[in-house]
PDB file of C-alpha atoms and ligand atoms in Angstrom:
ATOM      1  CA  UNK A   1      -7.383 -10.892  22.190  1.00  0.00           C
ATOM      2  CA  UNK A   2     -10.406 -10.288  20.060  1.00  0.00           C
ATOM      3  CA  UNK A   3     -10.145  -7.319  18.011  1.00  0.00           C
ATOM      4  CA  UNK A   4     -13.159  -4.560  18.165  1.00  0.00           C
ATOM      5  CA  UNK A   5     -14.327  -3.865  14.586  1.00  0.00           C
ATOM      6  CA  UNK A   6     -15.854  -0.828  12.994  1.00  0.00           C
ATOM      7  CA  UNK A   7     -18.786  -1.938  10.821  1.00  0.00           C
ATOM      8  CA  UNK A   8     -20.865   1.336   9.262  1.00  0.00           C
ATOM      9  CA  UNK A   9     -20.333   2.992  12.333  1.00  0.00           C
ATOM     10  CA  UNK A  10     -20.912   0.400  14.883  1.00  0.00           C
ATOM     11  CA  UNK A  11     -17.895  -1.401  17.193  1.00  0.00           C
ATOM     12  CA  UNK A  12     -18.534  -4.414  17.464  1.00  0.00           C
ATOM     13  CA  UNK A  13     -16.130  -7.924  18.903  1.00  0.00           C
ATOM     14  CA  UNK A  14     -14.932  -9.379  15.111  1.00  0.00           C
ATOM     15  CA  UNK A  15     -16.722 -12.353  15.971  1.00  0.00           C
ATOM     16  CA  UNK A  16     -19.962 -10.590  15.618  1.00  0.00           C
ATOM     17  CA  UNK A  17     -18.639  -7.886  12.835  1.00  0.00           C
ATOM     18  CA  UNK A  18     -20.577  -8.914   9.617  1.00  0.00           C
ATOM     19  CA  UNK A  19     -21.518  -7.896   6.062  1.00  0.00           C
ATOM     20  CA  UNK A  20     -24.209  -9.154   3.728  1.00  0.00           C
ATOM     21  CA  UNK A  21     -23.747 -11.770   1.068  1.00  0.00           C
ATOM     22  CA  UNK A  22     -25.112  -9.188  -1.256  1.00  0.00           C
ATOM     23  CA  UNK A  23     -22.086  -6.742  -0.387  1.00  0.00           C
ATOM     24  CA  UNK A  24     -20.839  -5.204  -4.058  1.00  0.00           C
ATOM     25  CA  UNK A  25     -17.597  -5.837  -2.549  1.00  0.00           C
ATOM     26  CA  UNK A  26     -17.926  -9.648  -1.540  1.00  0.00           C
ATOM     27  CA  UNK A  27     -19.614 -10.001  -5.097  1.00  0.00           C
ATOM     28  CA  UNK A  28     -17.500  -7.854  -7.310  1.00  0.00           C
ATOM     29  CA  UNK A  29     -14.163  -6.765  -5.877  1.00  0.00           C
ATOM     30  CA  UNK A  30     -16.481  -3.398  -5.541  1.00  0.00           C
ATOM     31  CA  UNK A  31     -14.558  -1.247  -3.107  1.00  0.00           C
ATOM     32  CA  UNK A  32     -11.496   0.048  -2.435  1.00  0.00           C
ATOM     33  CA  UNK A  33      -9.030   0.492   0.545  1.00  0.00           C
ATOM     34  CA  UNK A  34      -6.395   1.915   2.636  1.00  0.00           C
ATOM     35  CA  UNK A  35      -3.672   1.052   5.442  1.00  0.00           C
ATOM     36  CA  UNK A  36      -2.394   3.190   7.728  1.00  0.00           C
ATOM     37  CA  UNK A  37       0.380   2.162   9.813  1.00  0.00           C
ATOM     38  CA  UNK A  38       0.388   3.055  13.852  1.00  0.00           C
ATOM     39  CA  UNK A  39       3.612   3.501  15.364  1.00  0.00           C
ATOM     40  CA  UNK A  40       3.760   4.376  19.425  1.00  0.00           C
ATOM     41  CA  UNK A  41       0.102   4.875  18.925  1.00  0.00           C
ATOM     42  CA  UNK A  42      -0.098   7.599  15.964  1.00  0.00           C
ATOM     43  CA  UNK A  43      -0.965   7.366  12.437  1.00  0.00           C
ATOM     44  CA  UNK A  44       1.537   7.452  10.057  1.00  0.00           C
ATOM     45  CA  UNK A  45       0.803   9.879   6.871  1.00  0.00           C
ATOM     46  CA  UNK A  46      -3.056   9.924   7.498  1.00  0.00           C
ATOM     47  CA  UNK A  47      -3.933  13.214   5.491  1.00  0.00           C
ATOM     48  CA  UNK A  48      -1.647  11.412   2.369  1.00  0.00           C
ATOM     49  CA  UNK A  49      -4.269   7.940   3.113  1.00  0.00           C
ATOM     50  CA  UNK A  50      -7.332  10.238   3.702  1.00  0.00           C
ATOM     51  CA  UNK A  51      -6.745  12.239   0.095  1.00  0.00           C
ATOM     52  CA  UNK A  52      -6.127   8.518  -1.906  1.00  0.00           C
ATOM     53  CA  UNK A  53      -9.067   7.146  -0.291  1.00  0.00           C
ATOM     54  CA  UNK A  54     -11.203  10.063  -1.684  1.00  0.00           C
ATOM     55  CA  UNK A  55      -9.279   9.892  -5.183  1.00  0.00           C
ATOM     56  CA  UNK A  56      -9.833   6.513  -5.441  1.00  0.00           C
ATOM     57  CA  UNK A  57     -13.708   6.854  -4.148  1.00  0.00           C
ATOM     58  CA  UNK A  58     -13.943   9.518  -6.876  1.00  0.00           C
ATOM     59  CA  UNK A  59     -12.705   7.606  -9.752  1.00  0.00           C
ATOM     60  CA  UNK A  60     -15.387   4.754  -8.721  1.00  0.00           C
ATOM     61  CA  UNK A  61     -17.786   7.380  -8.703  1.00  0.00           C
ATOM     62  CA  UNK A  62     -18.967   6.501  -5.139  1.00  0.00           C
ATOM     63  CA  UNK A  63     -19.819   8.574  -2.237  1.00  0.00           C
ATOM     64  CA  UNK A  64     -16.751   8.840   0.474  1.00  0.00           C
ATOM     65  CA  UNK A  65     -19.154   8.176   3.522  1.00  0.00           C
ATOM     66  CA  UNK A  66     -16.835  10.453   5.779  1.00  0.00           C
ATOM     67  CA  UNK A  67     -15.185  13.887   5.933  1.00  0.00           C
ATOM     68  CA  UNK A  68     -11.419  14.077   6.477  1.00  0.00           C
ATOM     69  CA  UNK A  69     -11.805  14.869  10.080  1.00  0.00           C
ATOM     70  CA  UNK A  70     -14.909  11.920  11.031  1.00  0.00           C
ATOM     71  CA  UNK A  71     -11.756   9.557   9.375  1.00  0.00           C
ATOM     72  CA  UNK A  72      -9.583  10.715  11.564  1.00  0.00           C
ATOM     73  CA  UNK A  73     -11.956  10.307  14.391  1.00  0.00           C
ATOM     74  CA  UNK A  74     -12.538   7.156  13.427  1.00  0.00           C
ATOM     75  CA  UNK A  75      -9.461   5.313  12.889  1.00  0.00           C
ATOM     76  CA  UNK A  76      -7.979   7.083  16.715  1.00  0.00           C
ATOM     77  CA  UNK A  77     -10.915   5.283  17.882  1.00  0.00           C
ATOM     78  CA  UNK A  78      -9.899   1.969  16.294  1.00  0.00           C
ATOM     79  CA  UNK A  79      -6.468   2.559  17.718  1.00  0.00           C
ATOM     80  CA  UNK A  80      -7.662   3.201  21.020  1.00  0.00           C
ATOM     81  CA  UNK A  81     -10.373   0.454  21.247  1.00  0.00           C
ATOM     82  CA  UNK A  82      -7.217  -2.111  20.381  1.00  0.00           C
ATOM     83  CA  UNK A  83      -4.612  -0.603  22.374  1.00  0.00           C
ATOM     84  CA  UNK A  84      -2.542  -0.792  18.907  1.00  0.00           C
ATOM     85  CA  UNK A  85       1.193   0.680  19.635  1.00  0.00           C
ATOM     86  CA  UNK A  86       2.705  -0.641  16.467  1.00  0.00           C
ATOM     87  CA  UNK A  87       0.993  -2.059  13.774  1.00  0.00           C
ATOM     88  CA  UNK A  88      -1.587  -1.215  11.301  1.00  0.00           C
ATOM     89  CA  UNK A  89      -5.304   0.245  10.518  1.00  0.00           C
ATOM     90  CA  UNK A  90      -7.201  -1.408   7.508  1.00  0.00           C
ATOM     91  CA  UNK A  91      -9.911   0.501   6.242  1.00  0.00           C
ATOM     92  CA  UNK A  92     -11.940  -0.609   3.113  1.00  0.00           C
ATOM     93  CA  UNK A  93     -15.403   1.028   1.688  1.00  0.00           C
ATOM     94  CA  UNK A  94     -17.731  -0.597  -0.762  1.00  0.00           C
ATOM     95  CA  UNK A  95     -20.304   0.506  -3.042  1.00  0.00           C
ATOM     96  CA  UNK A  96     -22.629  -1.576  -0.419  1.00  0.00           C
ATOM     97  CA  UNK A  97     -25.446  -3.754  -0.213  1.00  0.00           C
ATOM     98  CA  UNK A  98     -27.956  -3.048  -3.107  1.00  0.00           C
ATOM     99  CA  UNK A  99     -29.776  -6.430  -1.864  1.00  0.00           C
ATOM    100  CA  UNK A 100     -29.588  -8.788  -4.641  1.00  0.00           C
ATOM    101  CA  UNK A 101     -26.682  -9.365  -7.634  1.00  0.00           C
ATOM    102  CA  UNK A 102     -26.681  -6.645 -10.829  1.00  0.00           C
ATOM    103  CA  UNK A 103     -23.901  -5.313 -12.699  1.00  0.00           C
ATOM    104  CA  UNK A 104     -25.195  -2.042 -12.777  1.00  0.00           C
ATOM    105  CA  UNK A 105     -23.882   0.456 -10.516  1.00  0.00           C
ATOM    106  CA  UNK A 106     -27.294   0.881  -7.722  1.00  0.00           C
ATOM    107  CA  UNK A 107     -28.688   4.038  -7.248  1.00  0.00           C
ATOM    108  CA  UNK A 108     -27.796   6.169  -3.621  1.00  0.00           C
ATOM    109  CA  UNK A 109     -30.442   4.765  -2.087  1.00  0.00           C
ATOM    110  CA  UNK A 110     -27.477   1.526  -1.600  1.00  0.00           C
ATOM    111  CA  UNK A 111     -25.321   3.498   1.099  1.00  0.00           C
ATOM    112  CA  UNK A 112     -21.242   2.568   1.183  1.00  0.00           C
ATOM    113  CA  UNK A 113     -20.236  -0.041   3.535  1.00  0.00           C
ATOM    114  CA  UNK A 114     -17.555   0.919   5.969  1.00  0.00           C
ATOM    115  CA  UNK A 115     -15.536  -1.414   7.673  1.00  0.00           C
ATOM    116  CA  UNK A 116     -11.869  -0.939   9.685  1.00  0.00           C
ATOM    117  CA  UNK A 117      -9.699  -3.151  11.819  1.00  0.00           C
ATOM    118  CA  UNK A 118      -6.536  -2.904  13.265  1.00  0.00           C
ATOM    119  CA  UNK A 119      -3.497  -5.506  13.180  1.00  0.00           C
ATOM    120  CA  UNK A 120      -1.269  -4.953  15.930  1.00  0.00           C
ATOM    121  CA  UNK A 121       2.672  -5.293  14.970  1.00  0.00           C
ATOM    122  CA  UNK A 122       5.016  -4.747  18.327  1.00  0.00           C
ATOM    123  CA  UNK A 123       8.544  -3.883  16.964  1.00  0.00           C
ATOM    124  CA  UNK A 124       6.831  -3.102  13.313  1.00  0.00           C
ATOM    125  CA  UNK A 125       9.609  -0.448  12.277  1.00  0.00           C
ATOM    126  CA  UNK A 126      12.438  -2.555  13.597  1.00  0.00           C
ATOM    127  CA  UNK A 127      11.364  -5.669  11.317  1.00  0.00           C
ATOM    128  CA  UNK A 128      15.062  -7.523  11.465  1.00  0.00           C
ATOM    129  CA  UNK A 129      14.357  -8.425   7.012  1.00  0.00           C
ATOM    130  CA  UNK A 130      15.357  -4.534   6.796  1.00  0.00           C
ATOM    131  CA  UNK A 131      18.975  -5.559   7.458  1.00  0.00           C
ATOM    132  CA  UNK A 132      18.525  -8.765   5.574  1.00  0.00           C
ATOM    133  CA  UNK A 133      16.905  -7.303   2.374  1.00  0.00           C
ATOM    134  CA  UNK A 134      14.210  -8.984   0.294  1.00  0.00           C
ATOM    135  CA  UNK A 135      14.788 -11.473  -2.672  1.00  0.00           C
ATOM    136  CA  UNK A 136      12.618 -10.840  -5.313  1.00  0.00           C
ATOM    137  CA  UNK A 137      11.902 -12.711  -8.965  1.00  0.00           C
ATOM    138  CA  UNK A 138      10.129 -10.785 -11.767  1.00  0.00           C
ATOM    139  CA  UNK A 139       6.484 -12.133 -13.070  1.00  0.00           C
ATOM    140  CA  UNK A 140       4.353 -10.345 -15.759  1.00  0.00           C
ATOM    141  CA  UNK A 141       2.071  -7.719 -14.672  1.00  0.00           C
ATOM    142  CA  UNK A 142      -1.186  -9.203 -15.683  1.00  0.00           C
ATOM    143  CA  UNK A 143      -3.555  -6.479 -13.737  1.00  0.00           C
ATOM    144  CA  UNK A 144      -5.976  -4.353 -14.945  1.00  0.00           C
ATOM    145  CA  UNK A 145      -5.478  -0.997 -16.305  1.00  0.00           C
ATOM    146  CA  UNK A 146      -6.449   0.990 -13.473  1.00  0.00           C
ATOM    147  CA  UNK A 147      -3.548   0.222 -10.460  1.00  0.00           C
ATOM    148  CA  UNK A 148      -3.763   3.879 -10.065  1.00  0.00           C
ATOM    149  CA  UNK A 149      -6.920   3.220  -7.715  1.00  0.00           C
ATOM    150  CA  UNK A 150      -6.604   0.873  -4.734  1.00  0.00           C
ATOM    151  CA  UNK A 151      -9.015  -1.543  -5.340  1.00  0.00           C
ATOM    152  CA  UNK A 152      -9.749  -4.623  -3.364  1.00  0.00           C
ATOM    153  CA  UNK A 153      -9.523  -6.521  -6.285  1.00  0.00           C
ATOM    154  CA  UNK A 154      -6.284  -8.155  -5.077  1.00  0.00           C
ATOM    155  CA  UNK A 155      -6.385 -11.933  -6.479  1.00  0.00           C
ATOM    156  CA  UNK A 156      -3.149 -11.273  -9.146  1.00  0.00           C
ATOM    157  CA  UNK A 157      -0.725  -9.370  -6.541  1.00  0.00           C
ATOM    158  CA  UNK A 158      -1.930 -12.350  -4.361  1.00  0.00           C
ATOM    159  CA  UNK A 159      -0.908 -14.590  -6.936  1.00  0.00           C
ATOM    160  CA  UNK A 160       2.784 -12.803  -7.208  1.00  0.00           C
ATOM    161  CA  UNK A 161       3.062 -13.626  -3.962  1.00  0.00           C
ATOM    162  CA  UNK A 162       2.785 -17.162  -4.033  1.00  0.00           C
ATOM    163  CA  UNK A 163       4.733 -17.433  -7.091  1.00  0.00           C
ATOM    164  CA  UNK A 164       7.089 -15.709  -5.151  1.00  0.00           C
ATOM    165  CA  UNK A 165       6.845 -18.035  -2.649  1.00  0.00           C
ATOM    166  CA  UNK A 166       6.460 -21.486  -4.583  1.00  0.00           C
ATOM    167  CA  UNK A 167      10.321 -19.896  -6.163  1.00  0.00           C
ATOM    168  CA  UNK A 168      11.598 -19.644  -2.717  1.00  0.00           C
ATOM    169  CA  UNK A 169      11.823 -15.738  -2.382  1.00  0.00           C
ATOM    170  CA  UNK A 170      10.271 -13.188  -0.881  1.00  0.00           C
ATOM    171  CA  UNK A 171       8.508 -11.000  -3.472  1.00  0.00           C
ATOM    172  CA  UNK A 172       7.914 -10.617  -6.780  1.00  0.00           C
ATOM    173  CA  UNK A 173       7.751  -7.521  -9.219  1.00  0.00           C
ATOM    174  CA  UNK A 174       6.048  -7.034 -12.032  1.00  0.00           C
ATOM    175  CA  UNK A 175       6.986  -6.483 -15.248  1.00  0.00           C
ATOM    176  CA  UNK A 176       4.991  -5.188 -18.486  1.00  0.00           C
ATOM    177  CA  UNK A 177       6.346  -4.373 -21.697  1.00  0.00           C
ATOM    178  CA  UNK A 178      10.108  -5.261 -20.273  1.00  0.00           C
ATOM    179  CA  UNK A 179       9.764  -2.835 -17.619  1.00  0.00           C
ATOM    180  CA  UNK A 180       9.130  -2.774 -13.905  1.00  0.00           C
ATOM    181  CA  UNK A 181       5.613  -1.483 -13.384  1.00  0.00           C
ATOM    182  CA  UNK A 182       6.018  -2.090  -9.225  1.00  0.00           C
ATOM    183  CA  UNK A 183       5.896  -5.121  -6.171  1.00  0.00           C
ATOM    184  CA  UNK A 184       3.092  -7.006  -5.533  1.00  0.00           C
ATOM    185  CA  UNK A 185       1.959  -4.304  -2.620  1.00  0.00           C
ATOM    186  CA  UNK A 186       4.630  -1.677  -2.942  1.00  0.00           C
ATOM    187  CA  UNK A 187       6.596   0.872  -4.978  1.00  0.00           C
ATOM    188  CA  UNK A 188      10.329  -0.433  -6.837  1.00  0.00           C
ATOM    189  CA  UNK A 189      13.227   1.714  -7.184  1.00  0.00           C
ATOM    190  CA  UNK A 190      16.876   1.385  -7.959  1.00  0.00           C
ATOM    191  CA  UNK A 191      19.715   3.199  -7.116  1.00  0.00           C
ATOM    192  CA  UNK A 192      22.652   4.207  -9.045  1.00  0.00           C
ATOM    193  CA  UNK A 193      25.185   6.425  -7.735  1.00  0.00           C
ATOM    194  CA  UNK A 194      23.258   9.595  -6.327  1.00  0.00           C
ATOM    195  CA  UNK A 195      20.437   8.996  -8.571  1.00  0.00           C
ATOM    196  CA  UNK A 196      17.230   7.414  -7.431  1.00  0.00           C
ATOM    197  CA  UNK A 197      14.834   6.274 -10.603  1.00  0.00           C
ATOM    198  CA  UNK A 198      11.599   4.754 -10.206  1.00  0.00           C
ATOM    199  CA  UNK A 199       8.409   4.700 -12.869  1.00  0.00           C
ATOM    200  CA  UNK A 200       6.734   7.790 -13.124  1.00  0.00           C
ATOM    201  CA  UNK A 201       2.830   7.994 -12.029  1.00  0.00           C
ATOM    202  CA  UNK A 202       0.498   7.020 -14.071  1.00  0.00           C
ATOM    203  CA  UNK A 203      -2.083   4.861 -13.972  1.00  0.00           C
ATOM    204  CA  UNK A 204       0.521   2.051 -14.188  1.00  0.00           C
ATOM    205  CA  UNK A 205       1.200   1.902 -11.186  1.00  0.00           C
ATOM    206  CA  UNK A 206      -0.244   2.806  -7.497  1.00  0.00           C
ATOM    207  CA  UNK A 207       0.448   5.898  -6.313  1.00  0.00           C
ATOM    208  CA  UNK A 208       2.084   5.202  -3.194  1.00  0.00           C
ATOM    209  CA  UNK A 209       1.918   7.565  -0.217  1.00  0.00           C
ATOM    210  CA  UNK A 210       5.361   5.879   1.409  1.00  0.00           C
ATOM    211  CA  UNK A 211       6.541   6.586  -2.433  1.00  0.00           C
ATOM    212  CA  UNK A 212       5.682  10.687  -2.019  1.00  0.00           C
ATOM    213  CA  UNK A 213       7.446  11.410   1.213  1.00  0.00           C
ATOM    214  CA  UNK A 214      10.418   8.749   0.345  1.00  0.00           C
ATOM    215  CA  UNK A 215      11.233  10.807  -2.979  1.00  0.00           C
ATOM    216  CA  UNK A 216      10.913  14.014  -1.022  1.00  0.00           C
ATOM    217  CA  UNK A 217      13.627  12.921   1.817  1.00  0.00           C
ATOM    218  CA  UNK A 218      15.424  11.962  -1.062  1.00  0.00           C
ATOM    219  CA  UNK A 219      15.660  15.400  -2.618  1.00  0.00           C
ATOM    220  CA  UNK A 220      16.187  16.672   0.362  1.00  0.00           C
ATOM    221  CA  UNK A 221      18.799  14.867   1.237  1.00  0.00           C
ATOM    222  CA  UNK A 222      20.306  16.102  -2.324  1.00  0.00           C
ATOM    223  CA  UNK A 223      19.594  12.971  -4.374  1.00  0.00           C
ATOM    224  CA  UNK A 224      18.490  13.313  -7.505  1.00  0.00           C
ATOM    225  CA  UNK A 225      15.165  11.589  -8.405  1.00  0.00           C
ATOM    226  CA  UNK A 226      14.338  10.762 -11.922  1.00  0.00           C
ATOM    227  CA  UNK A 227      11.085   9.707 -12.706  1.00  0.00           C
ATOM    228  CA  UNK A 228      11.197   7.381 -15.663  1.00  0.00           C
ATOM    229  CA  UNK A 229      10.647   3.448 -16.300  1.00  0.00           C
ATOM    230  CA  UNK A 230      13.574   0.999 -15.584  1.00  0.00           C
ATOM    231  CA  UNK A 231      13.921  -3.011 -16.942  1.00  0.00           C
ATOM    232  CA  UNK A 232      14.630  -5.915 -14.835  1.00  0.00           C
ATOM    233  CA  UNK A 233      18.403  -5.911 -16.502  1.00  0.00           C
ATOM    234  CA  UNK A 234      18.993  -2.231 -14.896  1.00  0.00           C
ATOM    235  CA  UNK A 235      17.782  -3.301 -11.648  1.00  0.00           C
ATOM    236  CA  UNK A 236      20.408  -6.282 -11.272  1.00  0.00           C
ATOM    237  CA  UNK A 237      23.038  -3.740 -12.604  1.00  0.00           C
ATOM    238  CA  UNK A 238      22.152  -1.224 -10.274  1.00  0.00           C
ATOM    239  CA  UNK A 239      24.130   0.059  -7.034  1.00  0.00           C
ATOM    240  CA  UNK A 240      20.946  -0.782  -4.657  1.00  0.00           C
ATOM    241  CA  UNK A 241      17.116  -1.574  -5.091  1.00  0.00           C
ATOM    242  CA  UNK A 242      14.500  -1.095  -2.958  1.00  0.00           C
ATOM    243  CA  UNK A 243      10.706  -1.037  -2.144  1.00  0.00           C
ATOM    244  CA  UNK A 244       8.447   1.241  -0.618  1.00  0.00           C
ATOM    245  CA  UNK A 245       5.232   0.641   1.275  1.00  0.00           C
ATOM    246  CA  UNK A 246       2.711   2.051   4.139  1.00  0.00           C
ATOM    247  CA  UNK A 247       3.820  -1.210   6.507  1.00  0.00           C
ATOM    248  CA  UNK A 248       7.423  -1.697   5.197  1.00  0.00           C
ATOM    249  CA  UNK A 249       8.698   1.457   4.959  1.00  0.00           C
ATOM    250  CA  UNK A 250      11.725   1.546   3.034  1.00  0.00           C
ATOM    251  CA  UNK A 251      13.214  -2.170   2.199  1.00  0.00           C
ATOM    252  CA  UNK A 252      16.117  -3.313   0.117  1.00  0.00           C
ATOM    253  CA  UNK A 253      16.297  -5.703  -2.323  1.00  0.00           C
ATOM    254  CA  UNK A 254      18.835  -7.432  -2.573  1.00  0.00           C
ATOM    255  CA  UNK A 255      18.135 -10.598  -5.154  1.00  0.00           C
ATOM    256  CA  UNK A 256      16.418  -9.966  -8.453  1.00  0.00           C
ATOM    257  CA  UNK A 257      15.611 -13.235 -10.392  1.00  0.00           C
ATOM    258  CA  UNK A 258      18.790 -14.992  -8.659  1.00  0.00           C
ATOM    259  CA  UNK A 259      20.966 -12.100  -9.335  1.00  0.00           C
ATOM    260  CA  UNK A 260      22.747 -10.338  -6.374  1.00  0.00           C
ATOM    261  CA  UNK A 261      22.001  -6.577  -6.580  1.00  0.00           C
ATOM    262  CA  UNK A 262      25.113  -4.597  -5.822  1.00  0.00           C
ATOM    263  CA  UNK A 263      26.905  -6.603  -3.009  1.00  0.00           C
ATOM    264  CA  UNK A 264      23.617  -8.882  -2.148  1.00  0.00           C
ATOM    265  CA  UNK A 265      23.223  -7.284   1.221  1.00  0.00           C
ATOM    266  CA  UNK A 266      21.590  -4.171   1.761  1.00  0.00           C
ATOM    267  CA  UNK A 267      23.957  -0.818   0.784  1.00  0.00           C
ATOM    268  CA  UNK A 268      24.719   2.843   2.247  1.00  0.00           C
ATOM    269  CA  UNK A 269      21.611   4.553   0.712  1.00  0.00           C
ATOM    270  CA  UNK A 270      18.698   2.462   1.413  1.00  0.00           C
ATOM    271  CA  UNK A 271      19.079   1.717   4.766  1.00  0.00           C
ATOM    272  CA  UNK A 272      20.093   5.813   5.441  1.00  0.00           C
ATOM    273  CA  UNK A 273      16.673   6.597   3.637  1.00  0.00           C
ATOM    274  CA  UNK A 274      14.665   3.926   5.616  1.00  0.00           C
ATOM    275  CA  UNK A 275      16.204   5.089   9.027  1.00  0.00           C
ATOM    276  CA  UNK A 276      15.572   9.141   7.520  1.00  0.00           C
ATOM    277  CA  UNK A 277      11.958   7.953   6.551  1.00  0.00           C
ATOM    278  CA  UNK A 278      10.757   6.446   9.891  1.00  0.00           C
ATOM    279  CA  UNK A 279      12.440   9.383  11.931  1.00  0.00           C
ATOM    280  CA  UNK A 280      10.717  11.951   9.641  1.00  0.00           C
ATOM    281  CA  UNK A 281       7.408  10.023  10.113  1.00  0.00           C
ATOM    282  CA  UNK A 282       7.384   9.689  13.534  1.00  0.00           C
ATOM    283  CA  UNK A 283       7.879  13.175  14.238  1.00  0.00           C
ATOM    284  CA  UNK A 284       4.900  14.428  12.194  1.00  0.00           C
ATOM    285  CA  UNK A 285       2.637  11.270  13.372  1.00  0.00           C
ATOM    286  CA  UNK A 286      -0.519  12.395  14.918  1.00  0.00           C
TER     287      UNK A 286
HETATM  288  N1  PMP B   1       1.742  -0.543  -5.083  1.00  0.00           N
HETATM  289  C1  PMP B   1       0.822  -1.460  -4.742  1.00  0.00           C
HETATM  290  C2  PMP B   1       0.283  -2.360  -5.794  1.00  0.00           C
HETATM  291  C3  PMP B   1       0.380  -1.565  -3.406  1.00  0.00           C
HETATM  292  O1  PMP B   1      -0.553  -2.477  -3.074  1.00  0.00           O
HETATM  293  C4  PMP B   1       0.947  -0.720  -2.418  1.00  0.00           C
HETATM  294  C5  PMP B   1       0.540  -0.853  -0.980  1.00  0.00           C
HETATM  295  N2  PMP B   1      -0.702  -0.350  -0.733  1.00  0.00           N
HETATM  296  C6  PMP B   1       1.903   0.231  -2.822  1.00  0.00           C
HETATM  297  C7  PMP B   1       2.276   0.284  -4.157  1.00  0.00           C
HETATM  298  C8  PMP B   1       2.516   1.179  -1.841  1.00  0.00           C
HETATM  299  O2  PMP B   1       1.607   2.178  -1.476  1.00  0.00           O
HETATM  300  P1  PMP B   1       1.685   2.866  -0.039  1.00  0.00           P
HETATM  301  O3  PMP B   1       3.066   3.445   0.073  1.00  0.00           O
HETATM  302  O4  PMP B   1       0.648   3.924  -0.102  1.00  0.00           O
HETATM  303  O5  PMP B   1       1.417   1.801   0.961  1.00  0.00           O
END
């Protein structure tokens, strides 16, 4: 089935959906981005994606092209155009098409591009690797300074994940001055006991929406949380590890650099805050 696309407002079949070869995204990596997932039709944590996008817009210093509420409107209508149940809606803006190549930021006469399309996932919250766990190997985190703002400048994280997959596994983390900065597209925690520690936010790290109402259940669920940096060495000693994303949920790891986590299948507390997660979710979905 071909997918309808939203280009700057249009719908259009993907075959026809097109940007210019001038586009400050195409050129420079110029834009940033956002997924939402869609499960039994409704989006998952939009208002956490909507306030990231315009963070992240901000910090670029460009325009966000939309209010809250034309988003909204917008990505329902990408939902409903693809009859998307489960799956996902990919939304990226760039600074646009200033009509030839110039490092300079152009002036706002050069309007945003917007473009969104949807990936339909049947099944997406019962993906069978959450009872299987992910293997993982650690790589250093190479990235620019700024992983704070979700850029589509994703060659390195693309790069962890063939690494990942040249070693055999099915992930890798990164790691920068001997500690765990995150995945290549997710949050990294470990567990130990009732405690759950992960790397406080910064601009280190993405701020993860998945991450925000994770660490909440958590608390809620009387966990501690504690916010601090943790090495590769305290992850393979650890009770239980896990990752956190907008499509994966809540995912174990069970296999850091060739070293069983815990019992090297996934444990009591990740799986209970995965199944806490998606039920939470689904019930505030809209
Ligand atoms: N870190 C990175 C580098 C990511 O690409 C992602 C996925 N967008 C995340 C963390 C998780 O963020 P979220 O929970 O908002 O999907």
């Amino acid at each position: 089935m071909s997918r309808i696309v939203h280009v700057n407002g249009a719908l259009l079949p993907e075959a026809e959906a097109t940007v210019s070869v001038f586009d400050r995204g195409f050129l420079m990596a110029d834009g940033v981005y956002e997924v939402t997932s869609v499960l039994g039709g409704k989006l998952i944590d939009f208002d956490g994606h909507c306030r990231r996008l315009a963070r992240s817009l901000a910090e670029l210093e460009m325009q966000n092209p939309h209010t809250d509420a034309e988003w909204l409107q917008i990505h329902r209508e990408m939902v409903a155009q693809n009859g998307v149940v489960d799956g996902m809606v990919y939304l990226q803006v760039t600074r646009g098409n200033p009509g030839d190549r110039d490092f300079a930021f152009p002036g706002p006469e050069t309007k945003p591009t917007v473009v969104l399309f949807t990936q339909s996932k049947p099944g997406l919250a019962e993906n069978p690797q959450a009872a299987i766990g992910l293997r993982v190997i650690s790589v250093p985190d190479i990235r620019w300074g700024r992983r704070d703002i979700k850029t589509v400048q994703l060659l390195y994280p693309s790069m962890g994940k063939m690494m990942a997959k040249k070693a055999g596994v099915d992930d890798s983390w990164f790691v920068e001055d001997g500690t765990v900065t995150e995945g290549t597209s997710n949050n990294a925690y470990i567990v130990k006991g009732n405690r759950i520690i992960t790397r406080p936010l910064s601009s280190d790290i993405l701020h993860g929406i998945t991450r925000v109402a994770v660490l909440r259940f958590a608390a809620e669920a009387q966990m501690e949380v504690e916010e601090r940096p943790f090495t590769i060495a305290e992850a393979q000693a650890a009770d239980e590890a896990f990752i956190t994303s907008a499509s994966a949920f809540v995912m174990p790891v069970v296999e850091i650099d060739g070293q069983a986590v815990g019992t090297g299948k996934p444990g009591r507390v990740v799986p209970r805050l995965r199944e806490i997660y998606l039920e939470e979710m689904r019930k505030a979905a809209i």
